[in-house]
Amino acid sequence: MVQEATGIIQQLVPGVEQIVDGEPQLPSRPSSPLVEIEQPDKRAAPMPVSPRPPLPTTEEVAAQQAYQT
């Protein structure tokens, strides 16, 4: 949908208070400089692998299934 422009076209000036629909729009405050964040140390070696417990035997699995039923 196309709307017709009404009123006077004005160039907005940054840092100056603007009036929009009768409400003052205060200029935004200047942005603060970025803060340098220290980078964490990179890991040189991979994490150690912890051994897994052995899997249950076929007999242990069958006994557990028989117990559950």
CSV table of C-alpha atoms in Angstrom, one decimal:
chain,number,residue,atom,x,y,z
A,1,MET,CA,0.0,0.0,0.0
A,2,VAL,CA,1.3,3.4,-0.9
A,3,GLN,CA,0.8,6.4,1.3
A,4,GLU,CA,1.0,10.0,0.3
A,5,ALA,CA,3.6,12.0,2.2
A,6,THR,CA,2.2,15.0,4.0
A,7,GLY,CA,4.1,17.8,5.7
A,8,ILE,CA,7.5,19.3,5.2
A,9,ILE,CA,10.5,17.1,4.6
A,10,GLN,CA,13.3,18.0,7.1
A,11,GLN,CA,16.8,16.7,7.5
A,12,LEU,CA,17.3,15.3,11.0
A,13,VAL,CA,20.4,16.5,12.8
A,14,PRO,CA,22.1,13.9,15.0
A,15,GLY,CA,22.6,14.9,18.6
A,16,VAL,CA,19.6,17.4,18.6
A,17,GLU,CA,16.3,16.7,20.3
A,18,GLN,CA,13.6,15.8,17.8
A,19,ILE,CA,9.8,16.1,18.2
A,20,VAL,CA,7.9,13.1,16.9
A,21,ASP,CA,4.1,13.0,17.2
A,22,GLY,CA,4.3,15.7,19.9
A,23,GLU,CA,6.8,13.7,22.0
A,24,PRO,CA,10.4,14.8,22.4
A,25,GLN,CA,12.9,12.2,21.3
A,26,LEU,CA,16.1,12.7,23.3
A,27,PRO,CA,19.3,12.2,21.4
A,28,SER,CA,21.0,8.9,22.2
A,29,ARG,CA,24.1,9.1,24.3
A,30,PRO,CA,27.4,8.5,22.6
A,31,SER,CA,28.5,4.9,22.5
A,32,SER,CA,31.2,3.8,24.9
A,33,PRO,CA,34.5,2.5,23.6
A,34,LEU,CA,34.9,-1.3,23.4
A,35,VAL,CA,36.6,-2.9,26.4
A,36,GLU,CA,39.4,-5.3,25.6
A,37,ILE,CA,38.7,-8.8,27.0
A,38,GLU,CA,41.6,-11.1,27.8
A,39,GLN,CA,41.6,-14.2,25.7
A,40,PRO,CA,41.7,-17.5,27.6
A,41,ASP,CA,44.8,-19.7,27.1
A,42,LYS,CA,44.3,-22.2,24.3
A,43,ARG,CA,44.6,-25.9,25.3
A,44,ALA,CA,47.7,-27.4,23.9
A,45,ALA,CA,47.0,-31.1,24.7
A,46,PRO,CA,43.6,-32.9,24.5
A,47,MET,CA,41.7,-33.8,27.6
A,48,PRO,CA,42.7,-37.2,29.1
A,49,VAL,CA,40.3,-40.0,28.3
A,50,SER,CA,38.9,-41.8,31.3
A,51,PRO,CA,38.3,-45.5,30.9
A,52,ARG,CA,34.7,-46.8,30.7
A,53,PRO,CA,33.5,-49.6,33.0
A,54,PRO,CA,33.1,-52.9,31.1
A,55,LEU,CA,29.8,-53.8,29.6
A,56,PRO,CA,27.7,-56.4,31.3
A,57,THR,CA,28.0,-59.9,30.1
A,58,THR,CA,25.2,-61.7,28.1
A,59,GLU,CA,24.3,-63.7,31.2
A,60,GLU,CA,24.0,-60.6,33.4
A,61,VAL,CA,21.7,-58.9,30.8
A,62,ALA,CA,19.5,-62.0,30.6
A,63,ALA,CA,19.3,-62.2,34.4
A,64,GLN,CA,18.3,-58.6,34.6
A,65,GLN,CA,15.7,-59.0,31.9
A,66,ALA,CA,14.3,-62.1,33.6
A,67,TYR,CA,14.1,-60.2,36.9
A,68,GLN,CA,12.2,-57.2,35.3
A,69,THR,CA,9.5,-59.4,33.7
